[in-house]
Amino acid sequence: MLRISDITYPNTALFLEEAINIAEFYGFRETKEALSSHKKIPSGNAKRIDTNKLSLARRDEKPLIDAVHTCADHGIGSGTKPLFMWKEGPMIRAGGAQYATLELHAIGVRAAIAEAMLLAVTDAIASSAGIERRVVCLNSIGTTDSSARYTRDLTEYLRKHLADIHPSLRPRVSKDPLGVLTQLVEKDDAVAERAPVSMEYLNEEERRHFWDLLEYLEVADLYYELNPRILGSRECWAHALFDVCKIDAENEALVPFARGGRYDTLASSCLGSDSSAVTVTIMCEIHGRSDIKRPKKEKPHHIYFAHLGPEAKRRSIPVLEMLRTSNIHVHQSLAYDHIGEQMRLAKKLKVPYILIMGHKEATEGTVLVRDTLTNSQEPIIVDALPGYLRRRRLAHS
């Protein structure tokens, strides 16, 4: 978790306000605003999760239930178009300090681009706060079948080492082995070091999803490490789980300041089968002013960024981050795969310019800039794009 001494902001509020500005550049909206177009279901009619039947393993799992219930209240289901939302999470206590939390949620995106966007936003927030050395620590627990096989073998392993496990944890081994292992990991227990590794149980489809995520991180130049000890309840999570850590300058220790993952399992239990959702929670010490003053007046968006093909989608995140740091605001729909629906949205938004990156442009390091009034277009080298758009007076001061 970030302390005020770690960052360049004098108080918590300024950190959170800039974090929200960055998230909103990437299309995240405050939860109430994001759900405003969805009709609220009459009280008592939305499905609810029985929390008494869940075996929660991590501190960040309980707030997910509130997020899922909020979506259920607005009729969000497995067929809903992608939603990107932010919300202020609950205050937490740790090590004698209080921490504010900011939650980001991507709802309705099954592909690994959802995890990649959340991690890219988190990295940009950390960079803006002056966290120079950071790393994404990743694991995958797969989906129902593979995690069931992993849990079975983990339970057998823990039973064999029952005498080495603290008495308070022993009764939970059969019912909640992942929760027990999570506790052992937090205590740096030797039993955890020798436990089975969930990534070894992934099937081909799950491995593909995980590799897709790693490819996004590599193209975006986000430093990552695989860590099989990042775990959580299989009643909440599926596929990737992650911690984003600050690397301590004195002892090289990893200090997590954000954590999250894909919680398809929990989402599906409330929003309908095959629902998908990814989250990250960013944690910062409460110091000085912590009430968020919002919003800054939204800057006009004159540009829509469109992509075509998997290679272009992978290379879109670093292009968007370059535009953000150049103060050039754009619309985008990275959650969509087809160029047709992106162009329909660009037409609806009536933007004067569309940036198009297809496979050819992605491999050549260029972007097509299309003038929607004349329908003319020209290729621009990616690195020269901010300067070109400034000359067109499309950068904001």
mmCIF file of C-alpha atoms in Angstrom:
data_model
loop_
_atom_site.group_PDB
_atom_site.id
_atom_site.type_symbol
_atom_site.label_atom_id
_atom_site.label_comp_id
_atom_site.label_asym_id
_atom_site.label_seq_id
_atom_site.Cartn_x
_atom_site.Cartn_y
_atom_site.Cartn_z
ATOM 1 C CA MET A 1 0.000 0.000 0.000
ATOM 2 C CA LEU A 2 1.199 3.483 -0.857
ATOM 3 C CA ARG A 3 2.177 5.887 1.884
ATOM 4 C CA ILE A 4 2.131 9.633 1.296
ATOM 5 C CA SER A 5 5.919 9.592 1.657
ATOM 6 C CA ASP A 6 6.043 7.276 -1.389
ATOM 7 C CA ILE A 7 4.284 9.652 -3.776
ATOM 8 C CA THR A 8 4.618 13.168 -5.151
ATOM 9 C CA TYR A 9 1.205 14.378 -3.961
ATOM 10 C CA PRO A 10 0.894 16.228 -0.617
ATOM 11 C CA ASN A 11 -2.420 14.644 0.295
ATOM 12 C CA THR A 12 -4.626 11.683 -0.543
ATOM 13 C CA ALA A 13 -7.280 13.695 -2.366
ATOM 14 C CA LEU A 14 -4.878 15.018 -5.011
ATOM 15 C CA PHE A 15 -3.594 11.496 -5.649
ATOM 16 C CA LEU A 16 -7.125 10.120 -6.039
ATOM 17 C CA GLU A 17 -8.261 13.000 -8.243
ATOM 18 C CA GLU A 18 -5.385 12.448 -10.668
ATOM 19 C CA ALA A 19 -5.954 8.685 -10.548
ATOM 20 C CA ILE A 20 -9.580 9.242 -11.550
ATOM 21 C CA ASN A 21 -8.551 11.624 -14.350
ATOM 22 C CA ILE A 22 -6.277 8.925 -15.771
ATOM 23 C CA ALA A 23 -8.966 6.250 -15.463
ATOM 24 C CA GLU A 24 -11.492 8.493 -17.194
ATOM 25 C CA PHE A 25 -9.089 9.098 -20.079
ATOM 26 C CA TYR A 26 -9.259 5.335 -20.699
ATOM 27 C CA GLY A 27 -13.064 5.372 -20.632
ATOM 28 C CA PHE A 28 -13.849 4.591 -16.991
ATOM 29 C CA ARG A 29 -16.786 6.505 -15.520
ATOM 30 C CA GLU A 30 -18.077 6.934 -11.994
ATOM 31 C CA THR A 31 -20.341 3.960 -11.219
ATOM 32 C CA LYS A 32 -23.576 5.936 -10.939
ATOM 33 C CA GLU A 33 -22.873 7.697 -14.233
ATOM 34 C CA ALA A 34 -21.835 4.467 -15.976
ATOM 35 C CA LEU A 35 -25.071 2.760 -14.924
ATOM 36 C CA SER A 36 -27.333 5.764 -15.536
ATOM 37 C CA SER A 37 -28.502 4.450 -18.904
ATOM 38 C CA HIS A 38 -29.627 1.170 -17.339
ATOM 39 C CA LYS A 39 -33.063 1.021 -15.740
ATOM 40 C CA LYS A 40 -32.946 0.239 -12.028
ATOM 41 C CA ILE A 41 -34.733 -2.983 -11.086
ATOM 42 C CA PRO A 42 -37.466 -2.610 -8.422
ATOM 43 C CA SER A 43 -36.172 -3.217 -4.902
ATOM 44 C CA GLY A 44 -36.022 -6.890 -3.948
ATOM 45 C CA ASN A 45 -36.253 -8.229 -7.523
ATOM 46 C CA ALA A 46 -32.529 -8.308 -8.324
ATOM 47 C CA LYS A 47 -30.608 -11.479 -7.560
ATOM 48 C CA ARG A 48 -28.474 -11.512 -4.422
ATOM 49 C CA ILE A 49 -25.457 -13.570 -3.355
ATOM 50 C CA ASP A 50 -25.717 -15.370 -0.023
ATOM 51 C CA THR A 51 -22.468 -14.234 1.571
ATOM 52 C CA ASN A 52 -22.846 -16.840 4.318
ATOM 53 C CA LYS A 53 -22.204 -19.545 1.736
ATOM 54 C CA LEU A 54 -18.976 -18.009 0.420
ATOM 55 C CA SER A 55 -15.517 -18.907 1.677
ATOM 56 C CA LEU A 56 -13.717 -15.615 1.199
ATOM 57 C CA ALA A 57 -9.925 -15.756 1.167
ATOM 58 C CA ARG A 58 -8.850 -12.129 0.610
ATOM 59 C CA ARG A 59 -9.705 -8.726 2.017
ATOM 60 C CA ASP A 60 -10.623 -7.354 -1.420
ATOM 61 C CA GLU A 61 -13.233 -10.043 -2.108
ATOM 62 C CA LYS A 62 -16.055 -8.696 0.069
ATOM 63 C CA PRO A 63 -16.273 -5.307 -1.738
ATOM 64 C CA LEU A 64 -16.718 -7.226 -5.001
ATOM 65 C CA ILE A 65 -20.079 -8.457 -3.741
ATOM 66 C CA ASP A 66 -21.262 -4.851 -3.376
ATOM 67 C CA ALA A 67 -20.098 -4.080 -6.920
ATOM 68 C CA VAL A 68 -21.882 -7.126 -8.345
ATOM 69 C CA HIS A 69 -25.085 -6.309 -6.446
ATOM 70 C CA THR A 70 -24.989 -2.735 -7.786
ATOM 71 C CA CYS A 71 -24.758 -4.091 -11.331
ATOM 72 C CA ALA A 72 -27.585 -6.560 -10.655
ATOM 73 C CA ASP A 73 -29.765 -3.700 -9.355
ATOM 74 C CA HIS A 74 -29.436 -2.069 -12.792
ATOM 75 C CA GLY A 75 -30.150 -5.187 -14.808
ATOM 76 C CA ILE A 76 -26.571 -5.780 -15.932
ATOM 77 C CA GLY A 77 -26.232 -9.326 -17.253
ATOM 78 C CA SER A 78 -24.110 -11.567 -19.432
ATOM 79 C CA GLY A 79 -25.356 -9.907 -22.636
ATOM 80 C CA THR A 80 -24.739 -6.312 -21.550
ATOM 81 C CA LYS A 81 -22.340 -4.168 -23.561
ATOM 82 C CA PRO A 82 -18.962 -3.557 -21.867
ATOM 83 C CA LEU A 83 -18.926 -1.176 -18.907
ATOM 84 C CA PHE A 84 -15.873 0.522 -17.415
ATOM 85 C CA MET A 85 -16.528 1.969 -13.959
ATOM 86 C CA TRP A 86 -14.677 3.475 -11.024
ATOM 87 C CA LYS A 87 -15.834 3.859 -7.450
ATOM 88 C CA GLU A 88 -14.408 4.866 -4.114
ATOM 89 C CA GLY A 89 -13.947 1.679 -2.126
ATOM 90 C CA PRO A 90 -14.092 1.156 1.634
ATOM 91 C CA MET A 91 -11.400 2.559 3.919
ATOM 92 C CA ILE A 92 -9.075 -0.128 5.286
ATOM 93 C CA ARG A 93 -6.674 -0.287 8.221
ATOM 94 C CA ALA A 94 -3.234 -1.853 8.103
ATOM 95 C CA GLY A 95 -0.057 -1.387 10.123
ATOM 96 C CA GLY A 96 -1.561 1.332 12.280
ATOM 97 C CA ALA A 97 -2.550 3.502 9.291
ATOM 98 C CA GLN A 98 -5.755 4.128 7.369
ATOM 99 C CA TYR A 99 -5.902 3.701 3.609
ATOM 100 C CA ALA A 100 -8.332 4.992 1.017
ATOM 101 C CA THR A 101 -9.197 2.659 -1.850
ATOM 102 C CA LEU A 102 -10.147 3.287 -5.453
ATOM 103 C CA GLU A 103 -11.797 0.420 -7.348
ATOM 104 C CA LEU A 104 -11.786 0.070 -11.133
ATOM 105 C CA HIS A 105 -14.118 -2.462 -12.777
ATOM 106 C CA ALA A 106 -14.377 -3.697 -16.357
ATOM 107 C CA ILE A 107 -17.688 -5.534 -16.795
ATOM 108 C CA GLY A 108 -18.649 -7.643 -19.801
ATOM 109 C CA VAL A 109 -15.239 -8.132 -21.462
ATOM 110 C CA ARG A 110 -14.098 -11.750 -21.655
ATOM 111 C CA ALA A 111 -10.828 -11.127 -23.496
ATOM 112 C CA ALA A 112 -7.508 -10.376 -21.780
ATOM 113 C CA ILE A 113 -7.649 -6.762 -22.993
ATOM 114 C CA ALA A 114 -9.773 -6.073 -19.868
ATOM 115 C CA GLU A 115 -6.994 -7.104 -17.480
ATOM 116 C CA ALA A 116 -4.437 -5.325 -19.651
ATOM 117 C CA MET A 117 -6.351 -2.036 -19.561
ATOM 118 C CA LEU A 118 -6.735 -2.140 -15.782
ATOM 119 C CA LEU A 119 -3.046 -2.841 -15.333
ATOM 120 C CA ALA A 120 -2.067 -0.126 -17.821
ATOM 121 C CA VAL A 121 -4.236 2.417 -15.983
ATOM 122 C CA THR A 122 -2.792 1.341 -12.619
ATOM 123 C CA ASP A 123 0.740 1.650 -13.983
ATOM 124 C CA ALA A 124 0.003 5.115 -15.379
ATOM 125 C CA ILE A 125 -1.417 6.192 -12.006
ATOM 126 C CA ALA A 126 1.698 4.926 -10.217
ATOM 127 C CA SER A 127 3.967 6.655 -12.724
ATOM 128 C CA SER A 128 2.141 9.966 -12.293
ATOM 129 C CA ALA A 129 2.584 9.614 -8.513
ATOM 130 C CA GLY A 130 6.347 9.248 -8.894
ATOM 131 C CA ILE A 131 6.594 5.487 -8.274
ATOM 132 C CA GLU A 132 9.541 4.878 -10.559
ATOM 133 C CA ARG A 133 10.157 1.175 -9.921
ATOM 134 C CA ARG A 134 7.129 -1.073 -10.057
ATOM 135 C CA VAL A 135 6.233 -4.610 -11.078
ATOM 136 C CA VAL A 136 3.068 -6.561 -11.865
ATOM 137 C CA CYS A 137 3.024 -9.926 -10.052
ATOM 138 C CA LEU A 138 0.731 -12.425 -11.793
ATOM 139 C CA ASN A 139 -0.840 -15.818 -11.319
ATOM 140 C CA SER A 140 -3.692 -17.729 -12.944
ATOM 141 C CA ILE A 141 -6.054 -20.177 -11.264
ATOM 142 C CA GLY A 142 -7.880 -21.031 -14.493
ATOM 143 C CA THR A 143 -11.605 -21.694 -14.564
ATOM 144 C CA THR A 144 -13.948 -24.230 -12.977
ATOM 145 C CA ASP A 145 -12.469 -27.543 -14.141
ATOM 146 C CA SER A 146 -8.779 -26.722 -13.812
ATOM 147 C CA SER A 147 -9.205 -24.937 -10.490
ATOM 148 C CA ALA A 148 -11.200 -27.918 -9.200
ATOM 149 C CA ARG A 149 -8.317 -30.248 -10.069
ATOM 150 C CA TYR A 150 -5.842 -27.858 -8.489
ATOM 151 C CA THR A 151 -7.951 -27.502 -5.346
ATOM 152 C CA ARG A 152 -8.262 -31.266 -5.018
ATOM 153 C CA ASP A 153 -4.497 -31.751 -5.145
ATOM 154 C CA LEU A 154 -3.923 -28.769 -2.858
ATOM 155 C CA THR A 155 -6.317 -30.236 -0.288
ATOM 156 C CA GLU A 156 -4.471 -33.551 -0.390
ATOM 157 C CA TYR A 157 -1.137 -31.757 0.027
ATOM 158 C CA LEU A 158 -2.353 -29.716 3.000
ATOM 159 C CA ARG A 159 -3.763 -32.821 4.686
ATOM 160 C CA LYS A 160 -0.370 -34.501 4.414
ATOM 161 C CA HIS A 161 1.194 -31.500 6.177
ATOM 162 C CA LEU A 162 -1.590 -30.942 8.692
ATOM 163 C CA ALA A 163 0.784 -31.278 11.654
ATOM 164 C CA ASP A 164 2.846 -28.351 10.297
ATOM 165 C CA ILE A 165 -0.172 -26.046 9.938
ATOM 166 C CA HIS A 166 -1.303 -23.773 12.744
ATOM 167 C CA PRO A 167 -4.190 -25.355 14.724
ATOM 168 C CA SER A 168 -6.517 -22.430 13.949
ATOM 169 C CA LEU A 169 -6.265 -23.179 10.212
ATOM 170 C CA ARG A 170 -6.580 -26.967 10.303
ATOM 171 C CA PRO A 171 -10.413 -27.132 10.396
ATOM 172 C CA ARG A 172 -10.558 -25.084 7.155
ATOM 173 C CA VAL A 173 -8.278 -27.345 5.100
ATOM 174 C CA SER A 174 -11.061 -29.521 3.682
ATOM 175 C CA LYS A 175 -13.620 -26.755 3.127
ATOM 176 C CA ASP A 176 -11.397 -23.836 2.101
ATOM 177 C CA PRO A 177 -7.921 -24.994 1.020
ATOM 178 C CA LEU A 178 -7.231 -21.853 -1.066
ATOM 179 C CA GLY A 179 -8.110 -19.652 1.878
ATOM 180 C CA VAL A 180 -5.756 -21.680 4.088
ATOM 181 C CA LEU A 181 -2.946 -21.444 1.544
ATOM 182 C CA THR A 182 -3.518 -17.682 1.244
ATOM 183 C CA GLN A 183 -3.089 -17.370 5.018
ATOM 184 C CA LEU A 184 0.063 -19.490 4.909
ATOM 185 C CA VAL A 185 1.496 -17.334 2.114
ATOM 186 C CA GLU A 186 0.858 -14.148 4.105
ATOM 187 C CA LYS A 187 2.752 -15.694 7.038
ATOM 188 C CA ASP A 188 5.653 -16.863 4.796
ATOM 189 C CA ASP A 189 5.003 -20.373 6.056
ATOM 190 C CA ALA A 190 7.301 -23.090 4.661
ATOM 191 C CA VAL A 191 4.258 -25.262 3.886
ATOM 192 C CA ALA A 192 3.156 -22.690 1.303
ATOM 193 C CA GLU A 193 6.523 -22.778 -0.469
ATOM 194 C CA ARG A 194 6.135 -26.449 -1.378
ATOM 195 C CA ALA A 195 2.433 -26.347 -2.288
ATOM 196 C CA PRO A 196 1.135 -27.224 -5.784
ATOM 197 C CA VAL A 197 1.139 -24.404 -8.359
ATOM 198 C CA SER A 198 -2.166 -23.504 -10.032
ATOM 199 C CA MET A 199 -0.588 -22.475 -13.363
ATOM 200 C CA GLU A 200 0.472 -26.087 -13.913
ATOM 201 C CA TYR A 201 -3.203 -27.136 -14.058
ATOM 202 C CA LEU A 202 -4.371 -24.775 -16.813
ATOM 203 C CA ASN A 203 -5.928 -26.213 -19.964
ATOM 204 C CA GLU A 204 -5.038 -24.971 -23.443
ATOM 205 C CA GLU A 205 -7.736 -22.280 -23.577
ATOM 206 C CA GLU A 206 -6.782 -20.946 -20.142
ATOM 207 C CA ARG A 207 -3.104 -20.878 -21.077
ATOM 208 C CA ARG A 208 -4.001 -18.917 -24.212
ATOM 209 C CA HIS A 209 -5.888 -16.337 -22.181
ATOM 210 C CA PHE A 210 -2.957 -15.965 -19.812
ATOM 211 C CA TRP A 211 -0.424 -15.692 -22.631
ATOM 212 C CA ASP A 212 -2.606 -13.072 -24.321
ATOM 213 C CA LEU A 213 -2.400 -10.999 -21.144
ATOM 214 C CA LEU A 214 1.384 -11.395 -20.953
ATOM 215 C CA GLU A 215 1.705 -10.290 -24.583
ATOM 216 C CA TYR A 216 -0.275 -7.126 -23.822
ATOM 217 C CA LEU A 217 2.028 -6.362 -20.900
ATOM 218 C CA GLU A 218 5.160 -6.943 -22.967
ATOM 219 C CA VAL A 219 3.990 -4.684 -25.802
ATOM 220 C CA ALA A 220 3.010 -2.010 -23.256
ATOM 221 C CA ASP A 221 6.458 -2.376 -21.644
ATOM 222 C CA LEU A 222 4.982 -3.223 -18.233
ATOM 223 C CA TYR A 223 7.465 -5.166 -16.112
ATOM 224 C CA TYR A 224 5.912 -8.360 -14.716
ATOM 225 C CA GLU A 225 6.820 -11.462 -12.755
ATOM 226 C CA LEU A 226 4.942 -14.736 -12.374
ATOM 227 C CA ASN A 227 4.041 -15.432 -8.763
ATOM 228 C CA PRO A 228 2.140 -18.674 -7.998
ATOM 229 C CA ARG A 229 1.392 -17.489 -4.447
ATOM 230 C CA ILE A 230 -1.086 -14.807 -5.537
ATOM 231 C CA LEU A 231 -4.315 -16.644 -4.793
ATOM 232 C CA GLY A 232 -7.942 -16.116 -3.851
ATOM 233 C CA SER A 233 -11.237 -17.894 -3.436
ATOM 234 C CA ARG A 234 -12.325 -19.869 -6.492
ATOM 235 C CA GLU A 235 -15.884 -18.787 -5.611
ATOM 236 C CA CYS A 236 -14.812 -15.285 -6.686
ATOM 237 C CA TRP A 237 -11.950 -15.495 -9.142
ATOM 238 C CA ALA A 238 -11.118 -17.097 -12.483
ATOM 239 C CA HIS A 239 -8.084 -16.783 -14.746
ATOM 240 C CA ALA A 240 -5.645 -14.021 -13.746
ATOM 241 C CA LEU A 241 -5.011 -12.592 -10.286
ATOM 242 C CA PHE A 242 -2.414 -9.887 -9.737
ATOM 243 C CA ASP A 243 -0.645 -7.561 -7.340
ATOM 244 C CA VAL A 244 0.965 -4.335 -8.552
ATOM 245 C CA CYS A 245 3.976 -3.566 -6.370
ATOM 246 C CA LYS A 246 6.399 -0.777 -5.624
ATOM 247 C CA ILE A 247 10.008 -2.001 -5.512
ATOM 248 C CA ASP A 248 11.600 -0.670 -2.340
ATOM 249 C CA ALA A 249 14.826 1.193 -3.116
ATOM 250 C CA GLU A 250 16.603 0.103 0.068
ATOM 251 C CA ASN A 251 15.971 -3.635 0.246
ATOM 252 C CA GLU A 252 14.362 -4.477 -3.141
ATOM 253 C CA ALA A 253 11.254 -5.720 -1.295
ATOM 254 C CA LEU A 254 7.957 -5.735 -3.215
ATOM 255 C CA VAL A 255 5.296 -3.560 -1.565
ATOM 256 C CA PRO A 256 1.816 -4.157 -3.077
ATOM 257 C CA PHE A 257 -0.247 -0.995 -3.610
ATOM 258 C CA ALA A 258 -2.907 -2.472 -5.921
ATOM 259 C CA ARG A 259 -4.419 -5.890 -6.331
ATOM 260 C CA GLY A 260 -7.173 -7.506 -8.304
ATOM 261 C CA GLY A 261 -8.010 -9.992 -11.009
ATOM 262 C CA ARG A 262 -10.808 -11.482 -13.065
ATOM 263 C CA TYR A 263 -13.874 -12.323 -10.994
ATOM 264 C CA ASP A 264 -16.009 -14.093 -13.608
ATOM 265 C CA THR A 265 -17.079 -16.762 -11.112
ATOM 266 C CA LEU A 266 -18.644 -14.288 -8.691
ATOM 267 C CA ALA A 267 -20.157 -12.203 -11.492
ATOM 268 C CA SER A 268 -21.735 -15.261 -13.115
ATOM 269 C CA SER A 269 -23.347 -16.339 -9.848
ATOM 270 C CA CYS A 270 -25.295 -13.054 -9.696
ATOM 271 C CA LEU A 271 -25.465 -11.550 -13.181
ATOM 272 C CA GLY A 272 -26.066 -14.699 -15.196
ATOM 273 C CA SER A 273 -23.948 -17.500 -16.582
ATOM 274 C CA ASP A 274 -20.937 -16.499 -18.682
ATOM 275 C CA SER A 275 -20.794 -13.019 -17.141
ATOM 276 C CA SER A 276 -17.318 -11.552 -16.991
ATOM 277 C CA ALA A 277 -15.707 -8.918 -14.801
ATOM 278 C CA VAL A 278 -12.222 -7.704 -13.889
ATOM 279 C CA THR A 279 -11.204 -5.381 -11.071
ATOM 280 C CA VAL A 280 -8.236 -3.658 -9.478
ATOM 281 C CA THR A 281 -8.197 -1.882 -6.111
ATOM 282 C CA ILE A 282 -5.599 0.841 -5.568
ATOM 283 C CA MET A 283 -4.702 1.632 -1.948
ATOM 284 C CA CYS A 284 -3.196 4.885 -0.631
ATOM 285 C CA GLU A 285 -2.605 6.105 2.909
ATOM 286 C CA ILE A 286 -5.076 8.711 4.142
ATOM 287 C CA HIS A 287 -3.173 11.911 4.861
ATOM 288 C CA GLY A 288 -4.411 15.495 4.860
ATOM 289 C CA ARG A 289 -7.389 16.170 2.628
ATOM 290 C CA SER A 290 -9.000 12.971 1.369
ATOM 291 C CA ASP A 291 -12.353 14.215 0.003
ATOM 292 C CA ILE A 292 -12.347 14.184 -3.776
ATOM 293 C CA LYS A 293 -13.288 17.430 -5.514
ATOM 294 C CA ARG A 294 -14.874 16.611 -8.824
ATOM 295 C CA PRO A 295 -15.056 16.947 -11.613
ATOM 296 C CA LYS A 296 -12.613 18.921 -13.653
ATOM 297 C CA LYS A 297 -14.493 20.251 -16.630
ATOM 298 C CA GLU A 298 -14.405 17.498 -19.221
ATOM 299 C CA LYS A 299 -12.258 18.369 -22.194
ATOM 300 C CA PRO A 300 -13.771 17.937 -25.660
ATOM 301 C CA HIS A 301 -12.829 14.823 -27.589
ATOM 302 C CA HIS A 302 -12.231 15.501 -31.288
ATOM 303 C CA ILE A 303 -10.663 12.132 -32.085
ATOM 304 C CA TYR A 304 -11.749 8.508 -32.137
ATOM 305 C CA PHE A 305 -9.079 5.802 -32.000
ATOM 306 C CA ALA A 306 -10.047 2.628 -33.880
ATOM 307 C CA HIS A 307 -8.161 -0.641 -34.192
ATOM 308 C CA LEU A 308 -8.429 -3.635 -36.471
ATOM 309 C CA GLY A 309 -6.966 -7.043 -35.617
ATOM 310 C CA PRO A 310 -5.213 -8.547 -32.591
ATOM 311 C CA GLU A 311 -1.786 -7.021 -33.304
ATOM 312 C CA ALA A 312 -3.277 -3.530 -33.546
ATOM 313 C CA LYS A 313 -5.207 -4.087 -30.316
ATOM 314 C CA ARG A 314 -2.006 -5.136 -28.527
ATOM 315 C CA ARG A 315 -0.214 -2.004 -29.703
ATOM 316 C CA SER A 316 -3.125 0.312 -28.931
ATOM 317 C CA ILE A 317 -2.426 0.693 -25.197
ATOM 318 C CA PRO A 318 1.059 2.269 -25.580
ATOM 319 C CA VAL A 319 -0.324 4.576 -28.284
ATOM 320 C CA LEU A 320 -3.158 5.678 -26.001
ATOM 321 C CA GLU A 321 -0.738 6.248 -23.123
ATOM 322 C CA MET A 322 1.448 8.388 -25.386
ATOM 323 C CA LEU A 323 -1.611 10.465 -26.324
ATOM 324 C CA ARG A 324 -2.635 10.799 -22.669
ATOM 325 C CA THR A 325 0.757 12.085 -21.575
ATOM 326 C CA SER A 326 0.607 14.510 -24.517
ATOM 327 C CA ASN A 327 -2.770 15.778 -23.239
ATOM 328 C CA ILE A 328 -4.603 14.608 -26.350
ATOM 329 C CA HIS A 329 -7.998 13.208 -25.423
ATOM 330 C CA VAL A 330 -9.597 10.495 -27.545
ATOM 331 C CA HIS A 331 -12.583 8.191 -27.645
ATOM 332 C CA GLN A 332 -11.769 4.492 -28.019
ATOM 333 C CA SER A 333 -13.425 1.086 -27.807
ATOM 334 C CA LEU A 334 -10.651 -1.404 -27.090
ATOM 335 C CA ALA A 335 -13.260 -3.794 -25.677
ATOM 336 C CA TYR A 336 -14.653 -4.294 -29.202
ATOM 337 C CA ASP A 337 -13.073 -6.470 -31.877
ATOM 338 C CA HIS A 338 -14.898 -5.456 -35.057
ATOM 339 C CA ILE A 339 -14.053 -2.290 -36.956
ATOM 340 C CA GLY A 340 -17.658 -1.852 -38.098
ATOM 341 C CA GLU A 341 -19.071 -1.233 -34.635
ATOM 342 C CA GLN A 342 -16.194 1.123 -33.850
ATOM 343 C CA MET A 343 -16.870 3.170 -36.987
ATOM 344 C CA ARG A 344 -20.582 3.318 -36.162
ATOM 345 C CA LEU A 345 -19.727 4.725 -32.750
ATOM 346 C CA ALA A 346 -17.275 7.227 -34.254
ATOM 347 C CA LYS A 347 -20.019 8.385 -36.625
ATOM 348 C CA LYS A 348 -22.468 8.719 -33.734
ATOM 349 C CA LEU A 349 -19.944 10.839 -31.805
ATOM 350 C CA LYS A 350 -19.443 13.109 -34.852
ATOM 351 C CA VAL A 351 -15.702 13.376 -34.336
ATOM 352 C CA PRO A 352 -13.788 15.253 -37.056
ATOM 353 C CA TYR A 353 -10.819 12.845 -36.966
ATOM 354 C CA ILE A 354 -10.415 9.083 -36.665
ATOM 355 C CA LEU A 355 -7.099 7.404 -35.919
ATOM 356 C CA ILE A 356 -7.015 3.918 -37.444
ATOM 357 C CA MET A 357 -4.479 1.241 -36.630
ATOM 358 C CA GLY A 358 -4.778 -2.012 -38.570
ATOM 359 C CA HIS A 359 -2.365 -4.921 -38.821
ATOM 360 C CA LYS A 360 -0.245 -3.198 -41.472
ATOM 361 C CA GLU A 361 0.021 0.007 -39.430
ATOM 362 C CA ALA A 362 0.758 -1.919 -36.235
ATOM 363 C CA THR A 363 3.679 -3.758 -37.819
ATOM 364 C CA GLU A 364 4.988 -0.603 -39.516
ATOM 365 C CA GLY A 365 4.618 1.646 -36.459
ATOM 366 C CA THR A 366 2.156 4.036 -38.115
ATOM 367 C CA VAL A 367 -1.422 5.257 -37.653
ATOM 368 C CA LEU A 368 -3.838 6.399 -40.346
ATOM 369 C CA VAL A 369 -5.327 9.825 -39.599
ATOM 370 C CA ARG A 370 -8.684 10.181 -41.355
ATOM 371 C CA ASP A 371 -10.459 13.518 -41.814
ATOM 372 C CA THR A 372 -14.152 12.602 -41.594
ATOM 373 C CA LEU A 373 -15.234 15.746 -43.464
ATOM 374 C CA THR A 374 -13.187 15.048 -46.604
ATOM 375 C CA ASN A 375 -12.683 11.303 -45.996
ATOM 376 C CA SER A 376 -8.997 11.803 -46.807
ATOM 377 C CA GLN A 377 -6.381 10.010 -44.737
ATOM 378 C CA GLU A 378 -2.635 9.862 -44.370
ATOM 379 C CA PRO A 379 -0.241 7.572 -42.495
ATOM 380 C CA ILE A 380 1.663 9.137 -39.597
ATOM 381 C CA ILE A 381 4.556 7.539 -37.706
ATOM 382 C CA VAL A 382 3.375 6.762 -34.174
ATOM 383 C CA ASP A 383 6.163 8.739 -32.485
ATOM 384 C CA ALA A 384 5.301 11.777 -34.606
ATOM 385 C CA LEU A 385 1.568 11.545 -33.912
ATOM 386 C CA PRO A 386 1.365 13.982 -30.937
ATOM 387 C CA GLY A 387 3.228 16.682 -32.866
ATOM 388 C CA TYR A 388 1.031 16.157 -35.921
ATOM 389 C CA LEU A 389 -2.152 16.443 -33.837
ATOM 390 C CA ARG A 390 -0.856 19.557 -32.073
ATOM 391 C CA ARG A 391 -0.336 21.205 -35.437
ATOM 392 C CA ARG A 392 -3.977 20.345 -36.160
ATOM 393 C CA ARG A 393 -4.794 22.055 -32.829
ATOM 394 C CA LEU A 394 -6.186 18.843 -31.351
ATOM 395 C CA ALA A 395 -4.021 18.830 -28.206
ATOM 396 C CA HIS A 396 -5.390 20.464 -25.052
ATOM 397 C CA SER A 397 -3.473 23.119 -23.163
#
